[in-house]
PDB file of C-alpha atoms in Angstrom:
ATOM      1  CA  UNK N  30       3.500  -5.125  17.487  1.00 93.00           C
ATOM      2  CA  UNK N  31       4.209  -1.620  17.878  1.00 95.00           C
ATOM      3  CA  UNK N  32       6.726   0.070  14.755  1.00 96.00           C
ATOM      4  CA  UNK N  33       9.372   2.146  16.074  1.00 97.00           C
ATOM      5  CA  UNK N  34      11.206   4.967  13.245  1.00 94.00           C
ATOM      6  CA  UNK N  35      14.552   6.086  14.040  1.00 95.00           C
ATOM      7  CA  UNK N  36      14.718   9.189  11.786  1.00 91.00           C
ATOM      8  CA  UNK N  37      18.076  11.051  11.139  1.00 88.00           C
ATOM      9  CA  UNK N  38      18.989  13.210   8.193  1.00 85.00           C
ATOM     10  CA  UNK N  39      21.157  10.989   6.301  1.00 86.00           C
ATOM     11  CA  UNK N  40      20.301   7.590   7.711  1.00 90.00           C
ATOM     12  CA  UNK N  41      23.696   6.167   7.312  1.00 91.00           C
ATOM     13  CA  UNK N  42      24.881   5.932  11.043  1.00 95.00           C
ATOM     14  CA  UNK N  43      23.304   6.492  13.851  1.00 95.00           C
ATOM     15  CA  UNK N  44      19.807   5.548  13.097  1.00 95.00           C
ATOM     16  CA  UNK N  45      20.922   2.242  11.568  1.00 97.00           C
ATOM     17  CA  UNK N  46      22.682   1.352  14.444  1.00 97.00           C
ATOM     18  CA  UNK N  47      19.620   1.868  16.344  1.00 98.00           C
ATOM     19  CA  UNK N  48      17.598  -0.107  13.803  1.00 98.00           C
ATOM     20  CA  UNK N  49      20.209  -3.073  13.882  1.00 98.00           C
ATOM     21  CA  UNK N  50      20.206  -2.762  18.277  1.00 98.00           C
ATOM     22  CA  UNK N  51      16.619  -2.596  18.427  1.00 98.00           C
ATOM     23  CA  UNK N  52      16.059  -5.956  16.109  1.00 98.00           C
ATOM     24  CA  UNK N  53      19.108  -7.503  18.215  1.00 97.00           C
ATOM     25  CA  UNK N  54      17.676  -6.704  21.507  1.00 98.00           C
ATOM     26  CA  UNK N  55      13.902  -5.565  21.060  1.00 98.00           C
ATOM     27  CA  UNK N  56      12.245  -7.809  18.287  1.00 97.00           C
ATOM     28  CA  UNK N  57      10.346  -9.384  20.729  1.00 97.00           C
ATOM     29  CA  UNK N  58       8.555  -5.815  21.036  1.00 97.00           C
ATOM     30  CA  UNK N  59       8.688  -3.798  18.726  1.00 97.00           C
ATOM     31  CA  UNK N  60       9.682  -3.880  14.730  1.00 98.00           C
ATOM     32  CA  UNK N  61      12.644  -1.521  13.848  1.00 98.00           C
ATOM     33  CA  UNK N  62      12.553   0.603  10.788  1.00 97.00           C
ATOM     34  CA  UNK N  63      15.284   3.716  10.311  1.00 95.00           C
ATOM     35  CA  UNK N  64      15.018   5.939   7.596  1.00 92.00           C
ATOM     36  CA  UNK N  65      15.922   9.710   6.793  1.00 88.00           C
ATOM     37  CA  UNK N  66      15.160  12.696   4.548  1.00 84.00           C
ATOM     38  CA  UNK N  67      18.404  12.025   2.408  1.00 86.00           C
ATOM     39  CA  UNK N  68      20.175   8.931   1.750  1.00 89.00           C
ATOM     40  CA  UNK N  69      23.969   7.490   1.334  1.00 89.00           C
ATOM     41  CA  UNK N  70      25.079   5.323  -1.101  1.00 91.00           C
ATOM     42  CA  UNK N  71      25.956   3.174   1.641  1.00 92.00           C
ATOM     43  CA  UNK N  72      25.692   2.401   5.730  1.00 95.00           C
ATOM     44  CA  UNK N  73      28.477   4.128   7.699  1.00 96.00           C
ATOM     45  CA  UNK N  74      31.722   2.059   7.288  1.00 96.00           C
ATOM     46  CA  UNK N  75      33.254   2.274  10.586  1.00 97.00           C
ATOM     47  CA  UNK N  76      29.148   1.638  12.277  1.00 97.00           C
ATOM     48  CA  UNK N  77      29.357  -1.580  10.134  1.00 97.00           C
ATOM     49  CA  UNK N  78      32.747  -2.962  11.515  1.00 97.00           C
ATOM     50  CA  UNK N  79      31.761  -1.600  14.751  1.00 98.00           C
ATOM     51  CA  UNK N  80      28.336  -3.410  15.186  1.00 98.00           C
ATOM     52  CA  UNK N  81      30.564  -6.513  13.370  1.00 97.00           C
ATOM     53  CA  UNK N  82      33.052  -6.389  16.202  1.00 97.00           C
ATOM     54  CA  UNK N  83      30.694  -5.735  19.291  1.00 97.00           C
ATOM     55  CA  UNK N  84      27.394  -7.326  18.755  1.00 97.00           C
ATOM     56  CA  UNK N  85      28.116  -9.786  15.451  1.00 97.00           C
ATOM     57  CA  UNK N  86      25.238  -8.064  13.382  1.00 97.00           C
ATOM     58  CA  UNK N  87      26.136  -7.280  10.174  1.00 96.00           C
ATOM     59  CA  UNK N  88      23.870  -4.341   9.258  1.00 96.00           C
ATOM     60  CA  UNK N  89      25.213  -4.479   5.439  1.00 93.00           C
ATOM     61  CA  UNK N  90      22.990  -8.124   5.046  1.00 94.00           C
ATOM     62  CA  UNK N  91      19.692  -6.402   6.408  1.00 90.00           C
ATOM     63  CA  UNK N  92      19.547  -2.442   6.360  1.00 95.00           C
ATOM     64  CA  UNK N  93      20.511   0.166   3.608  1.00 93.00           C
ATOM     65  CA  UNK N  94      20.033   3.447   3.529  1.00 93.00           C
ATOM     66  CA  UNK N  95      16.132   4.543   3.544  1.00 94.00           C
ATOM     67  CA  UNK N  96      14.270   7.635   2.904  1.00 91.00           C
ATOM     68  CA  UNK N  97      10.919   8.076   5.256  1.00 88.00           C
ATOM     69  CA  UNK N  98       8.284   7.132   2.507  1.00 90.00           C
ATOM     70  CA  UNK N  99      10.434   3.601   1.834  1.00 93.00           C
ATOM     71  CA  UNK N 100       8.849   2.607   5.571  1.00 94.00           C
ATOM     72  CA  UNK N 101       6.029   1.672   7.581  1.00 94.00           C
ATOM     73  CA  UNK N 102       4.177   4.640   9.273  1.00 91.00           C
ATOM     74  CA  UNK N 103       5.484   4.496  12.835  1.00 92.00           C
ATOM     75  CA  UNK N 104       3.423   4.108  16.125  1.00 93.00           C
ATOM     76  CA  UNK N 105       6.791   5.431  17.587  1.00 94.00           C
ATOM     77  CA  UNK N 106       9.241   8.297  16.061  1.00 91.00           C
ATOM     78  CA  UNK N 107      12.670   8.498  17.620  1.00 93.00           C
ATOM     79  CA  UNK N 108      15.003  11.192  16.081  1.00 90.00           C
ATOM     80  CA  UNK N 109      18.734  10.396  16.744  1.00 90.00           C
ATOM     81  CA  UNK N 110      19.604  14.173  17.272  1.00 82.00           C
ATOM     82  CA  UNK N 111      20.128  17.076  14.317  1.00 65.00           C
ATOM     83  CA  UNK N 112      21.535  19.485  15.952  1.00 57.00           C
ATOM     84  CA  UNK N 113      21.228  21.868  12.905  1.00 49.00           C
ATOM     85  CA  UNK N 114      17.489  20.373  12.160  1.00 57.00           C
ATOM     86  CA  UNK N 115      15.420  17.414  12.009  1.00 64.00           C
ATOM     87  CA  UNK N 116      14.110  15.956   9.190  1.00 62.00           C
ATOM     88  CA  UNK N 117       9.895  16.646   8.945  1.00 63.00           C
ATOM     89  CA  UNK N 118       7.882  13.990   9.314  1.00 69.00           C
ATOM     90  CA  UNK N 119       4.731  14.989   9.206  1.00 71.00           C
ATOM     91  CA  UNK N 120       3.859  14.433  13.150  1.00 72.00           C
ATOM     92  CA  UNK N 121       5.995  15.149  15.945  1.00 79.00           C
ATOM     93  CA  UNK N 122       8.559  12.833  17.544  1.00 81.00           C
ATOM     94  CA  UNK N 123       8.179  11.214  20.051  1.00 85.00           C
ATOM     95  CA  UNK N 124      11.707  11.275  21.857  1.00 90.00           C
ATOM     96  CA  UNK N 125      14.661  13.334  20.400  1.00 89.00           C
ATOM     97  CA  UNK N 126      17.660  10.969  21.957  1.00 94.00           C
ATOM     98  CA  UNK N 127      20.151  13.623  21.100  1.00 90.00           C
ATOM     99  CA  UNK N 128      22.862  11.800  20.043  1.00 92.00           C
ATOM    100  CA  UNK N 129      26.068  13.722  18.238  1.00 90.00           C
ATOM    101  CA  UNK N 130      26.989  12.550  14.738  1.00 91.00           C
ATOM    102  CA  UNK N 131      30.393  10.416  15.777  1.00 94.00           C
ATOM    103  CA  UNK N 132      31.258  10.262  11.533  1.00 92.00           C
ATOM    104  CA  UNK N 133      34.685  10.832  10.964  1.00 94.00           C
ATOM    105  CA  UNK N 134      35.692  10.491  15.133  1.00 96.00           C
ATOM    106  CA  UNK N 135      37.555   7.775  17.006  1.00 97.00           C
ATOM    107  CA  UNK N 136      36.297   4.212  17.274  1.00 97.00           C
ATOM    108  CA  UNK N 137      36.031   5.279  21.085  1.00 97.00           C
ATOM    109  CA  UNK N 138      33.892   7.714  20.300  1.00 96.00           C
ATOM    110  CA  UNK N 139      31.239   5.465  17.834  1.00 96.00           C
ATOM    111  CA  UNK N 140      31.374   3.209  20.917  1.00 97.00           C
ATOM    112  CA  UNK N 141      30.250   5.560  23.151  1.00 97.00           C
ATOM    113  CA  UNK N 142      27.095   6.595  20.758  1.00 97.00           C
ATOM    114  CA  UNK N 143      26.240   2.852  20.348  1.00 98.00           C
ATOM    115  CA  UNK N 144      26.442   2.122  24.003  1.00 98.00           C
ATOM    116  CA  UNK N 145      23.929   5.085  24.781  1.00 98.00           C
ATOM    117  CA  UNK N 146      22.287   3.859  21.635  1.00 98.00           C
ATOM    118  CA  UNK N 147      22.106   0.383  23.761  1.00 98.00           C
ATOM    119  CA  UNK N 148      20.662   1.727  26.858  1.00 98.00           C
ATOM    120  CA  UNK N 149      18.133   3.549  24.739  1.00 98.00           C
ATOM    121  CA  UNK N 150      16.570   0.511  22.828  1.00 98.00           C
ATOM    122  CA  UNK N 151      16.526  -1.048  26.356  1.00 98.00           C
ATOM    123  CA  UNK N 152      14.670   1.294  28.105  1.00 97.00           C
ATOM    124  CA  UNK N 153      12.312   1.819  24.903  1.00 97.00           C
ATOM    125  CA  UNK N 154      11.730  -1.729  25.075  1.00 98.00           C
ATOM    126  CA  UNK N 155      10.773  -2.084  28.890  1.00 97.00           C
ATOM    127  CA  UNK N 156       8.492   0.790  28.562  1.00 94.00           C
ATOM    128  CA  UNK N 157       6.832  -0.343  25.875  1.00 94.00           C
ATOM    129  CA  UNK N 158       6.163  -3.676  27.743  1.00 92.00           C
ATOM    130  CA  UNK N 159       5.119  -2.172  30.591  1.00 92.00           C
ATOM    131  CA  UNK N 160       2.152  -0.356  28.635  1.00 86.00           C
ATOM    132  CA  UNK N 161       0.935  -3.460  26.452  1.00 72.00           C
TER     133      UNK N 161
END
């Protein structure tokens, strides 16, 4: 089973919520690790209640925040979107998805990133069947 990295700077939002969708809707393909160049003491608050409310996944009993040696090496590297600069991995990425930073914005806002977040993981998923 192919290992997908979602790789962010701080690895506290957006590439935990992609970890959490992608074991929610993908385990059946692929294994989801996320995991950044700095960590948080803890997973975004308002991702957690978010995630809670929308999908039931509690990312607090599964994920915390990761730095990129504390996983797997990937078959597949997805950063989330830097905008100032990615983190180095050591190997390209694979996809840059792009994604603003919704920290600190509206709850309508959070939904909107996990939604494209969503349609992402799907579309990951189906191409990755469609190769294997």
């Amino acid at each position: 089973m192919k290992k997908v990295a979602f790789i962010c700077v701080h690895n506290s939002c957006r590439s935990q919520i992609a970890e959490a969708l992608g074991k929610h809707l993908a385990g059946d393909v692929f294994e989801s690790y996320s995991a950044g160049t700095e960590t948080k003491p803890r997973i975004n608050q308002d991702a957690v209640r978010l995630m809670k409310e929308i999908y039931e996944i509690d990312m607090e009993k599964t994920q915390f925040s990761k730095l990129l040696s504390d996983i797997p090496t990937p078959d597949i590297a997805i950063s989330m979107g830097c905008n100032v600069g990615c983190p180095f991995i050591n190997r390209k990425f694979d996809d840059n998805w792009g994604l603003d930073d919704p920290t600190g914005k509206s709850d309508d806002e959070f939904k909107k990133v996990i939604k494209t977040i969503e349609t992402y993981i799907l579309k990951l998923k189906d191409e990755i069947k469609t190769k294997n």
